[in-house]
Short mmCIF file of C-alpha atoms and ligand atoms in Angstrom, two decimals:
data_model
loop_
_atom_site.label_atom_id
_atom_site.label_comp_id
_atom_site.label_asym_id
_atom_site.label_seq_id
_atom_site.Cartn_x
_atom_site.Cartn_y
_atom_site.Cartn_z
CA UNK L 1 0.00 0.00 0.00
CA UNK L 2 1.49 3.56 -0.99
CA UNK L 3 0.29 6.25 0.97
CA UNK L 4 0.82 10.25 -0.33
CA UNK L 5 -0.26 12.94 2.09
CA UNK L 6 -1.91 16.01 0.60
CA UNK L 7 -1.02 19.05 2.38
CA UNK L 8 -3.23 22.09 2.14
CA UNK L 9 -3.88 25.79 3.79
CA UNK L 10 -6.83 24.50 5.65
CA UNK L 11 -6.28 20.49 5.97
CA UNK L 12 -3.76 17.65 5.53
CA UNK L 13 -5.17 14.14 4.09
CA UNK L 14 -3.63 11.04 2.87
CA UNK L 15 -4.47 9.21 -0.36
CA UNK L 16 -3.85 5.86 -0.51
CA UNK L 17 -3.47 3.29 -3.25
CA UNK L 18 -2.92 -0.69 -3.24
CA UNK L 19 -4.92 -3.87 -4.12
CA UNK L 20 -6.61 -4.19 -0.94
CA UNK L 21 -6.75 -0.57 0.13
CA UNK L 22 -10.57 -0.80 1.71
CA UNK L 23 -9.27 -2.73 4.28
CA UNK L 24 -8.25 0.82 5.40
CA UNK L 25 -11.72 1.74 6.59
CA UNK L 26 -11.27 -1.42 9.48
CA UNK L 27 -7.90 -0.28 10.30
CA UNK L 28 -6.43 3.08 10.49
CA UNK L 29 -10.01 4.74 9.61
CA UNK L 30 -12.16 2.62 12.21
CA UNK L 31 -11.76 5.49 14.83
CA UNK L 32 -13.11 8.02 12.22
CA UNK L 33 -15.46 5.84 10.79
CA UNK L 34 -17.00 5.46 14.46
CA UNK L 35 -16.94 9.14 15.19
CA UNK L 36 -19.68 10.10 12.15
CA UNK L 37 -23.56 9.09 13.60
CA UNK L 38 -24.11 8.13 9.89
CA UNK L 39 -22.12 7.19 6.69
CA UNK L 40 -23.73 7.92 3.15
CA UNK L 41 -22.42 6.08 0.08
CA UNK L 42 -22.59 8.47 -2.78
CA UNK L 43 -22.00 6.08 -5.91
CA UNK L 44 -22.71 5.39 -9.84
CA UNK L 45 -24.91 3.04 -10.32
CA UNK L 46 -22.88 1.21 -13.02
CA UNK L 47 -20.11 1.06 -10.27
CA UNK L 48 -22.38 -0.16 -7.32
CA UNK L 49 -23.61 -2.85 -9.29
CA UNK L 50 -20.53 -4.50 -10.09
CA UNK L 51 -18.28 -3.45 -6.93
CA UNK L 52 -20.11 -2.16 -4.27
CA UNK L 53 -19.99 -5.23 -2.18
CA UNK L 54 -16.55 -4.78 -1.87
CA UNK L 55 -16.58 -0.91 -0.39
CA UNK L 56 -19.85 -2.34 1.96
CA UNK L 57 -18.28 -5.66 3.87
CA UNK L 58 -15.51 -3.09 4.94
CA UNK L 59 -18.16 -0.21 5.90
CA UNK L 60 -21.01 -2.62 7.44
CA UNK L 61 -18.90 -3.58 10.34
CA UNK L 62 -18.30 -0.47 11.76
CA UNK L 63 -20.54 2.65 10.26
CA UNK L 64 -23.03 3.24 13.43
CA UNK L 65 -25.71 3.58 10.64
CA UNK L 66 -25.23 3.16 6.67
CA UNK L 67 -27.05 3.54 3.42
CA UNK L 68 -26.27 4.22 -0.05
CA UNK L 69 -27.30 6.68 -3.19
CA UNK L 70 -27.35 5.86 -6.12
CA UNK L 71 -26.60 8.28 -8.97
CA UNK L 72 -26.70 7.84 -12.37
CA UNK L 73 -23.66 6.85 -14.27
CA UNK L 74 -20.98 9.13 -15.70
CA UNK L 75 -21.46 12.82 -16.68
CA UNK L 76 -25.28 12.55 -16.21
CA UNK L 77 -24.83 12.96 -12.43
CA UNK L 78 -23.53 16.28 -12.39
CA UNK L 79 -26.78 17.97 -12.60
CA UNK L 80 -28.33 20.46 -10.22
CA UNK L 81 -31.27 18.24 -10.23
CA UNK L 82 -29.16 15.48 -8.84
CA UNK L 83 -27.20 17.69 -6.45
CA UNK L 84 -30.75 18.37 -4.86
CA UNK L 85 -32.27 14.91 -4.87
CA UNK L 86 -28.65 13.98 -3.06
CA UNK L 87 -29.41 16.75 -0.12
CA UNK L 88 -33.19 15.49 0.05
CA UNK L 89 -31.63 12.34 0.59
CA UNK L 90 -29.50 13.22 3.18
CA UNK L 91 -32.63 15.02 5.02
CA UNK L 92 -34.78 11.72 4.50
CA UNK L 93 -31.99 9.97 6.35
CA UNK L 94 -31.74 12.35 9.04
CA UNK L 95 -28.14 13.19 8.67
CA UNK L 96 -26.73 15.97 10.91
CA UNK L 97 -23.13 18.01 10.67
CA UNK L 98 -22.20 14.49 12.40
CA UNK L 99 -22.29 12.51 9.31
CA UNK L 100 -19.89 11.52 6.79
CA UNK L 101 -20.26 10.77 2.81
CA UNK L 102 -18.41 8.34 0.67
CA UNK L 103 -17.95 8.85 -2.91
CA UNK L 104 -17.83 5.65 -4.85
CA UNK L 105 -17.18 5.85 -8.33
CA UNK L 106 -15.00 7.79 -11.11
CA UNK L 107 -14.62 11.07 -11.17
CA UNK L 108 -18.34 12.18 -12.27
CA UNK L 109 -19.23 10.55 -9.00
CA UNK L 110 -16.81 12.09 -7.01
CA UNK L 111 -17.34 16.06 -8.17
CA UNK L 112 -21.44 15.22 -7.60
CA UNK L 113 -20.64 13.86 -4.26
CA UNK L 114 -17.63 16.47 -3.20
CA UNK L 115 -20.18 19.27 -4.01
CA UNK L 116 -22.76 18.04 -1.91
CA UNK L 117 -20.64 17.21 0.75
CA UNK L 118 -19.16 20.80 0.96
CA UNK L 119 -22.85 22.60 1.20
CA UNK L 120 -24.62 20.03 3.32
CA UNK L 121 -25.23 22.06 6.53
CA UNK L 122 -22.49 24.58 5.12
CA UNK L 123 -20.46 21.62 4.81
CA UNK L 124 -19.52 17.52 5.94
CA UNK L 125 -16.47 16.02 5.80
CA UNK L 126 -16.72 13.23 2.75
CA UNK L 127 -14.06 10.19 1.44
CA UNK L 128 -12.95 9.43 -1.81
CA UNK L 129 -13.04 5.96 -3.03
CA UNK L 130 -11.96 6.29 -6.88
CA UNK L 131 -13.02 3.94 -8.84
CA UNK L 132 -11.62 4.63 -12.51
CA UNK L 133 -7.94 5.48 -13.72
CA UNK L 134 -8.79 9.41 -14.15
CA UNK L 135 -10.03 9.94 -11.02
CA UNK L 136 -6.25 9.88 -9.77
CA UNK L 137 -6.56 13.07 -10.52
CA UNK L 138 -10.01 14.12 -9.94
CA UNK L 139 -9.93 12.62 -6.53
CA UNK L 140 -7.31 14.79 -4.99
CA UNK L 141 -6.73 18.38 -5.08
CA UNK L 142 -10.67 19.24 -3.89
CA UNK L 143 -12.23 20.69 -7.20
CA UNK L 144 -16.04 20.05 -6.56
CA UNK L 145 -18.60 20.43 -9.29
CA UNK L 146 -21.27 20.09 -11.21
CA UNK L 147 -22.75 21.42 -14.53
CA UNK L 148 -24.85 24.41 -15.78
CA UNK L 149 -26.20 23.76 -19.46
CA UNK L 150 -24.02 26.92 -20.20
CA UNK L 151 -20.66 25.22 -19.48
CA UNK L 152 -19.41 22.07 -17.45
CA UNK L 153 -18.00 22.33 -14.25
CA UNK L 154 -19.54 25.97 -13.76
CA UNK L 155 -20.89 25.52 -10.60
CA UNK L 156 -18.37 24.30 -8.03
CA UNK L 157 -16.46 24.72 -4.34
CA UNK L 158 -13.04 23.99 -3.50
CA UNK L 159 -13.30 21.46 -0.45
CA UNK L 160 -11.10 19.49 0.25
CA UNK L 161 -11.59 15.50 1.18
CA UNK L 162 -10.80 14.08 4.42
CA UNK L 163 -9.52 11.22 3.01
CA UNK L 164 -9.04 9.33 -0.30
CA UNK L 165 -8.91 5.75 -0.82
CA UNK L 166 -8.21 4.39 -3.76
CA UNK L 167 -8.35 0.47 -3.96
CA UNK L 168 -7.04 -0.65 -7.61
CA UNK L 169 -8.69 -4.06 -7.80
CA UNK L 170 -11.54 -2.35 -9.18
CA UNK L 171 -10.45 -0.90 -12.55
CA UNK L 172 -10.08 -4.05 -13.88
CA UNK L 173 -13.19 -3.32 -15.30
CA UNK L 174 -12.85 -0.12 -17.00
CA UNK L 175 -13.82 -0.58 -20.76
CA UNK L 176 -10.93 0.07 -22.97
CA UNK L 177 -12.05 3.86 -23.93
CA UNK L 178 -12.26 4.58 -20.38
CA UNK L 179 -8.32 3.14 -19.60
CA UNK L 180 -7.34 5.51 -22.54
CA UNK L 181 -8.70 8.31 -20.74
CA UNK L 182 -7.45 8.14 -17.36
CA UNK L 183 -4.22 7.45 -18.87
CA UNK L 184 -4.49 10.65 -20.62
CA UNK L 185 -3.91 12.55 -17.71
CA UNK L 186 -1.43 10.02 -16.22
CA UNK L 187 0.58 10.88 -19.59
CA UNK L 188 -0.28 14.95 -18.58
CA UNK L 189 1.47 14.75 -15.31
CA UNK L 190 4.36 13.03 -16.76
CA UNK L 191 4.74 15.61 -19.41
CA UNK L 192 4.31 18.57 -17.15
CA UNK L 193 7.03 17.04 -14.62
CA UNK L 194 9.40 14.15 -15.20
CA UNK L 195 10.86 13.27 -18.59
CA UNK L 196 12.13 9.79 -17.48
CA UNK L 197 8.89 8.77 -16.50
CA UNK L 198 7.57 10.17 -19.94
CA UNK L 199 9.94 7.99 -21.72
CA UNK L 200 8.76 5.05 -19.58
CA UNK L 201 5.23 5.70 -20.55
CA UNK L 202 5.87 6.08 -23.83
CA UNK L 203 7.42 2.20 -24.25
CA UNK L 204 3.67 1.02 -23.63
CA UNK L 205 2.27 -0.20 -26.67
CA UNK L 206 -0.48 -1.19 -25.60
CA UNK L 207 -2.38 -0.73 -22.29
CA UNK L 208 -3.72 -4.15 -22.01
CA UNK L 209 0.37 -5.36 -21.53
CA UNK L 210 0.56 -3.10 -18.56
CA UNK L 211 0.38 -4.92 -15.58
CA UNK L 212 -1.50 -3.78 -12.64
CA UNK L 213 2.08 -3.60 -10.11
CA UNK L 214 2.96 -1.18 -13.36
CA UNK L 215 -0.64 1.24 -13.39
CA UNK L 216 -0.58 1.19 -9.63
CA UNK L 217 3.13 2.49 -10.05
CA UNK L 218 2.06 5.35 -12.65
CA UNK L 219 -0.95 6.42 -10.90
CA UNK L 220 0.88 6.87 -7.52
CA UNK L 221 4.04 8.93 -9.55
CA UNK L 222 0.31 11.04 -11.05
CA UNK L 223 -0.84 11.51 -7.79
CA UNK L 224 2.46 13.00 -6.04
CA UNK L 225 3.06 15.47 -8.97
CA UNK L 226 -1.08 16.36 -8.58
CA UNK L 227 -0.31 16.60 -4.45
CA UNK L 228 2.72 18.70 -4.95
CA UNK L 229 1.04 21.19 -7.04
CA UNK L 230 -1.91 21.63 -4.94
CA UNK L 231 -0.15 22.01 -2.01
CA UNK L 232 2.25 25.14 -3.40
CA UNK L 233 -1.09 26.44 -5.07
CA UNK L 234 -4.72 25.13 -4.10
CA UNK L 235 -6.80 27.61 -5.40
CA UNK L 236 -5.49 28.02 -8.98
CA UNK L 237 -3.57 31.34 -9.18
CA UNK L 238 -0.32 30.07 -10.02
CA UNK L 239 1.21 26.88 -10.89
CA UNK L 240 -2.17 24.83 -10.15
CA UNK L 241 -2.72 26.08 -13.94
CA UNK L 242 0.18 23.62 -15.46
CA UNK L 243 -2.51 21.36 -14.93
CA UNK L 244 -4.47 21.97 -17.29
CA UNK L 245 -1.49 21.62 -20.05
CA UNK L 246 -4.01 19.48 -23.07
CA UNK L 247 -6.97 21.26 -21.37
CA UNK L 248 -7.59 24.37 -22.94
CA UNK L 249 -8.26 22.79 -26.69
CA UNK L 250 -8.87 19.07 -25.26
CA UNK L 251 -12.17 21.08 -23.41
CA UNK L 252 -13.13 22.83 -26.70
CA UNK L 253 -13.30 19.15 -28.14
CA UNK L 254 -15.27 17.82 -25.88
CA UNK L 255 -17.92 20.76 -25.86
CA UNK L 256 -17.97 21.16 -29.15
CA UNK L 257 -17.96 17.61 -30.08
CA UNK L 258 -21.07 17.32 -27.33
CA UNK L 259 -20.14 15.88 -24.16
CA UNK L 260 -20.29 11.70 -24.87
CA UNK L 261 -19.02 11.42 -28.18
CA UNK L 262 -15.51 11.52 -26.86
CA UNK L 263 -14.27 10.95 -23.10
CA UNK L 264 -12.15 13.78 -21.71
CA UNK L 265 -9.01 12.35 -21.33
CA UNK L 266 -9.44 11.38 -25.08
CA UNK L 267 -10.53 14.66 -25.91
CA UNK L 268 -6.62 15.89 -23.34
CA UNK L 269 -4.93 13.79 -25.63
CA UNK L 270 -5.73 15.71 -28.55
CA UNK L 271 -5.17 18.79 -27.09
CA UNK L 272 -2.19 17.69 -25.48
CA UNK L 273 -0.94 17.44 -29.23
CA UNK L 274 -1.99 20.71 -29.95
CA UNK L 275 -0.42 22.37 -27.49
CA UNK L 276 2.66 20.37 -28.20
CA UNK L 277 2.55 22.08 -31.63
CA UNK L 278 2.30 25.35 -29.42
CA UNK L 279 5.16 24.71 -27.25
CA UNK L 280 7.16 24.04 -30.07
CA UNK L 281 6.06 27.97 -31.46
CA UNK L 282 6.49 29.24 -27.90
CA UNK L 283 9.00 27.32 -25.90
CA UNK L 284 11.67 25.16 -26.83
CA UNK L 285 9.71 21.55 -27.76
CA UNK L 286 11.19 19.65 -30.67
CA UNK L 287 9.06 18.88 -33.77
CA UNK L 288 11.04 15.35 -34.06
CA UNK L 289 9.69 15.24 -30.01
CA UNK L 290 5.93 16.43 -31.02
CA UNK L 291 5.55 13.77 -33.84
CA UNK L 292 6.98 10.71 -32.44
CA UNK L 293 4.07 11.61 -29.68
CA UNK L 294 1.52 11.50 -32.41
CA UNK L 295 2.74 7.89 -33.69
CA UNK L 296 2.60 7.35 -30.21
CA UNK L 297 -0.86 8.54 -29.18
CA UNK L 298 -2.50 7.22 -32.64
CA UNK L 299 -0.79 3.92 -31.73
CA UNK L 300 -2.40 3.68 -28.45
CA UNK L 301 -6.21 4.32 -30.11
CA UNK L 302 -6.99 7.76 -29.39
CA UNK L 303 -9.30 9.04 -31.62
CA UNK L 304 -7.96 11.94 -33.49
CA UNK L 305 -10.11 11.59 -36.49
CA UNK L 306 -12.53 13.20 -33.98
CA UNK L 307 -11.62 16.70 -35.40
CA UNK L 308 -12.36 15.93 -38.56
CA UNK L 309 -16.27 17.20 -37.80
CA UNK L 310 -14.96 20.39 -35.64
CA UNK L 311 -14.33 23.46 -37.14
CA UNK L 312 -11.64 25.73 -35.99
CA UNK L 313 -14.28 28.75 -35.38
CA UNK L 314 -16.33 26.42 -33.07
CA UNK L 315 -13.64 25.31 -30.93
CA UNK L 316 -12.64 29.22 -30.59
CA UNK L 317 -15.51 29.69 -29.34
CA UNK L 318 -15.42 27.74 -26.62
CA UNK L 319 -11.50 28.57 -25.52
CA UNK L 320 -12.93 31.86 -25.69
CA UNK L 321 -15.38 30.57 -22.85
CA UNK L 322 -12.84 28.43 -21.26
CA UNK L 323 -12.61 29.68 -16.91
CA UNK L 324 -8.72 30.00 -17.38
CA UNK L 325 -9.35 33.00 -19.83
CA UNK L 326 -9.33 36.48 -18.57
CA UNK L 327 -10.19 39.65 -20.19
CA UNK L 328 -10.83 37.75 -23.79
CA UNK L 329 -7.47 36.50 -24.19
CA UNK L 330 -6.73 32.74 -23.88
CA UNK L 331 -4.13 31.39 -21.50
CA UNK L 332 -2.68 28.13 -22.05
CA UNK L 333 -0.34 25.92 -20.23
CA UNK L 334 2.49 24.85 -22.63
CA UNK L 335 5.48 23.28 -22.44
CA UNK L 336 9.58 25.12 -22.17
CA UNK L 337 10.59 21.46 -22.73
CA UNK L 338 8.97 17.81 -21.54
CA UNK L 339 8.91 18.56 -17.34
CA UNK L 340 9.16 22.76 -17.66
CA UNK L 341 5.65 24.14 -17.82
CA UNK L 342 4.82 27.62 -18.14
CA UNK L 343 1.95 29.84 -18.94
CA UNK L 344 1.24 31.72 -22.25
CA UNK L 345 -1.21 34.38 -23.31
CA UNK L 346 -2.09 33.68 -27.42
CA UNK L 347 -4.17 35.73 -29.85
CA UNK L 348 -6.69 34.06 -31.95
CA UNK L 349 -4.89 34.53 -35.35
CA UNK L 350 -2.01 32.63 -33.97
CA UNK L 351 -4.34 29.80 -32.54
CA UNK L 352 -6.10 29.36 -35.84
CA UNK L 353 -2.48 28.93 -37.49
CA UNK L 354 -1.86 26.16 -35.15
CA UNK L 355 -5.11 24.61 -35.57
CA UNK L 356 -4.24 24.38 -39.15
CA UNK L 357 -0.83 22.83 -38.46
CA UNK L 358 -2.37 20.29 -36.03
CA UNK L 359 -4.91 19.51 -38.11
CA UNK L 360 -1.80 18.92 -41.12
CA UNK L 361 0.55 16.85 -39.32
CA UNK L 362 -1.86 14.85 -36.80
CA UNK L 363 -3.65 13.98 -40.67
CA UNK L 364 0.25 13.52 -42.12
CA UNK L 365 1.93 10.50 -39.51
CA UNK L 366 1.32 6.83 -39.78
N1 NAD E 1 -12.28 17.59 -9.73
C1 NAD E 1 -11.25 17.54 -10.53
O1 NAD E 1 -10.16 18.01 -10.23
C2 NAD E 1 -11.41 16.86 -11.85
C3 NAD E 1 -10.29 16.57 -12.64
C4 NAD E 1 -10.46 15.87 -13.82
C5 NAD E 1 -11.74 15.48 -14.21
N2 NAD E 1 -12.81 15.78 -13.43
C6 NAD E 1 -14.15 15.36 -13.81
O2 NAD E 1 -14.17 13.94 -13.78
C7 NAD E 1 -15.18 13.49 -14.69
C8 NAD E 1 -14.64 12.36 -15.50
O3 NAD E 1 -14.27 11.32 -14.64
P1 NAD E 1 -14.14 9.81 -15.14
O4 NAD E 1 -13.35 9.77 -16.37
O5 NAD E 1 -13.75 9.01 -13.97
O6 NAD E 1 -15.60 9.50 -15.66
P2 NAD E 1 -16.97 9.01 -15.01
O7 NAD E 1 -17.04 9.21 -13.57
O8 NAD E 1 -17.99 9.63 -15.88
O9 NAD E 1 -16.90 7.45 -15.30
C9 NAD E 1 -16.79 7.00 -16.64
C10 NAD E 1 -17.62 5.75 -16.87
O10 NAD E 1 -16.97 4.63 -16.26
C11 NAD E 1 -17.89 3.93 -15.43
N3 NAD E 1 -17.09 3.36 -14.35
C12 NAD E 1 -16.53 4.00 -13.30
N4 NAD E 1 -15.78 3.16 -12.58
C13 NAD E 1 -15.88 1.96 -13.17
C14 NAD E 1 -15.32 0.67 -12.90
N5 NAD E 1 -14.47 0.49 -11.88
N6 NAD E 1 -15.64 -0.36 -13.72
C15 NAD E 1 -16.46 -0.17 -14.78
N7 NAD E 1 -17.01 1.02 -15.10
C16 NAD E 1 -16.71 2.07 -14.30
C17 NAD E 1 -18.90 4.94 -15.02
O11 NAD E 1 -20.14 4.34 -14.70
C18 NAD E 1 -19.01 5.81 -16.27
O12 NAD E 1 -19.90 5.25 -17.18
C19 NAD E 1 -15.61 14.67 -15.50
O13 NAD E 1 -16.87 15.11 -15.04
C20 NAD E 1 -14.55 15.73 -15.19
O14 NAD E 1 -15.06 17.04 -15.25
C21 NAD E 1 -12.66 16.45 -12.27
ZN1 ZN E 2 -8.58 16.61 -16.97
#
C-alpha cells in the first residue's frame, strides 16, 4: 500500500493506493469511521452494481448507521437536479453536521458527491473511493462540481476531502475507452514534470500489456506530482494552472464535439498534441519530439479523427469561454521542454495557425 499525504492551507489528508486498500476503513479509519452518527455512500450506479460489495463488507462492520445513493452513471450525475435529490436524501436519512459521505465511483461521482458534501449544513467532511484510472486526478486536489447547461463544471467549491482511498482491484473493469482516458492525464502529469517517466510511458504499446504492479506504479508517480502542485497552489492562481497543459483545446473538443461522443481524457490527448505544436512555437519543444508523440498517441487508439467534424471557429468559441481565460485572451499551459511548464497568453490569429498545423501533421503521420 502507498500512501501520499496532501497538504493544504486549511487540511492535511492522505491518499492511498494498493490492491486491498478498503481494508483501510477497518484499520487506520475505524476510529473516524465510528466518530460520524451516519455514513452515506454516494455512488454510480454502473459502479455499485458490479463493486459495491466490496466498499460495503468493509463499511457494514463499523458505520453506526449506513445507506447508499445511487446516482446515475458518468457525466449525467452532475446535474443540479441530482445535487438536490442527493441533499433530500440526506434530510430523509436524518443526517446531521455528524455525518460523513463516501464517494464511490470515477470522477463524475466524485465532483457530484464532493459538491454536496461541501454545502450540506455549510459543509460535511466526505471520502474518496476512486473507482476509474482518471479519477487519480479528480480525486485529490478538492475541485467540486457540477454542470450548468451553459458550461461544465460551472458551478463548483473547492473542499477538500478528508480522506481518499483508492483500492485498484476495481479498474479491472474499465472498458478500454475509459483506460485511454485516465491514462491521458497520467501521460499529462508526466509531461508537465518528469521526462524519465515520460519515456517510460511512452514504451507502452499497448495498455492491455501493462500490468497492474505497473498502473498502480504510474498512478501513484500522477498523484504525487497532482499533491505537490496543490499544495504550493490550491486555489489556482499560479502553478495549479500547469494542470491543465491538453486542457484548454482538449475542453473545446469535448464541448464542441457534445459531451459523450468523446471521453475527456481522449478529448486531453488531442489537445495535449496541440499544445505540443504550441510549445514548439512558444518554448523550446522539438518537432522530431511532437511527432513521435503523435505515432505514439495514434498507436495507443486515441481518436484523433474526432476533429475531422470540428471546425476551428467552433472550438474558438469555446477557448474563448474556457474559466482560465481572462479579459478575452486565452491562456494556455504549454510546455519550455517535456517537465518545464509555463503559462502563455495567445491571440486568436495565432491559434487558428496552429489549428491548421495540427490539423496537417496529426492527418500527415502513420
Ligand atoms: N475535480 C477535478 O479536479 C477533476 C479533474 C479531472 C476530471 N474531473 C471530472 O471527472 C469526470 C470524468 O471522470 P471519469 O473519467 O472518472 O468519468 P466518469 O465518472 O464519468 O466514469 C466513466 C464511466 O466509467 C464507469 N465506471 C466508473 N468506474 C468503473 C469501474 N471500476 N468499472 C467499470 N465502469 C466504471 C462509469 O459508470 C461511467 O460510465 C468529469 O466530469 C470531469 O469534469 C474532475
Ligand atoms: Zn482533466
Amino acid at each position: 500500500m502507498e500512501s501520499i499525504t496532501v497538504n493544504t492551507h486549511g487540511s492535511s489528508y492522505d491518499v492511498h493506493i494498493g490492491e486491498g486498500a478498503y481494508h483501510l476503513f477497518g484499520t487506520k479509519y475505524h476510529e473516524f469511521i465510528r466518530s460520524f452518527d451516519q455514513v452515506v455512500v454516494l455512488t454510480d450506479e454502473t459502479v455499485a452494481s458490479i463493486h459495491l460489495d466490496l466498499l460495503l463488507q468493509e463499511l457494514k462492520p463499523i458505520a453506526r448507521q449506513l445507506s447508499v445513493k445511487r446516482i446515475p452513471a458518468g457525466e449525467k450525475a452532475k446535474t443540479i437536479e441530482n445535487f438536490y435529490d442527493c441533499q433530500t436524501f440526506l434530510l430523509e436519512q436524518n443526517c446531521t453536521r455528524k455525518s460523513v459521505i463516501v464517494a464511490f465511483g470515477g470522477g463524475a461521482c466524485g465532483d457530484l458527491a464532493g459538491f454536496v458534501a461541501s454545502t450540506f449544513m455549510r459543509g460535511i467532511p466526505f471520502i474518496q473511493c476512486p473507482t476509474t484510472i482518471l479519477a487519480h486526478d479528480s480525486a485529490v486536489g478538492g475541485k467540486t462540481a457540477i454542470n450548468h447547461e451553459d458550461g461544465k463544471n460551472m458551478i463548483g467549491t473547492f473542499y477538500q476531502p478528508a480522506a481518499v482511498i483508492y483500492d485498484v482491484r476495481v479498474l479491472t473493469t474499465l472498458s478500454e475507452q475509459e483506460v485511454r482516458s485516465g491514462m491521458a492525464e497520467v501521460i499529462k502529469h508526466a509531461l508537465i514534470s518528469n521526462p524519465d517517466w515520460l519515456d517510460e510511458l511512452m514504451g507502452i504499446s499497448s495498455f492491455d500489456d501493462m500490468t497492474m504492479v505497473e498502473l498502480k506504479r504510474h498512478l501513484a508517480y500522477g498523484i504525487a506530482v497532482k499533491a505537490a502542485i496543490v499544495e504550493e497552489d490550491e486555489r489556482e492562481q499560479s502553478v495549479r494552472k500547469y494542470l491543465n497543459f491538453g486542457h484548454t483545446y482538449g475542453h473545446a473538443i469535448e464541448a464542441a464535439g457534445g459531451y459523450g461522443s468523446i471521453t475527456h481524457g481522449e478529448a486531453v490527448m488531442l489537445g495535449m498534441v496541440y499544445e505540443l505544436i504550441a510549445s514548439e512555437r512558444f518554448g523550446n519543444v522539438q518537432k522530431g519530439f511532437t511527432d513521435q508523440f503523435i505515432d505514439y498517441a495514434k498507436h495507443l487508439g486515441y481518436p484523433f479523427p474526432t476533429i475531422n467534424r470540428l471546425p476551428f471557429v467552433e472550438l474558438l468559441k469555446y477557448m474563448e469561454k474556457d474559466k482560465k481565460a481572462s479579459f478575452g485572451a486565452v491562456q494556455f499551459a504549454l510546455l519550455d521542454q517535456v517537465g518545464k511548464p509555463f503559462l502563455q497568453v495567445i491571440d486568436a490569429d495565432e491559434l487558428e495557425r496552429l489549428d491548421r498545423e495540427f490539423r496537417d501533421r496529426v492527418g500527415e503521420t502513420k
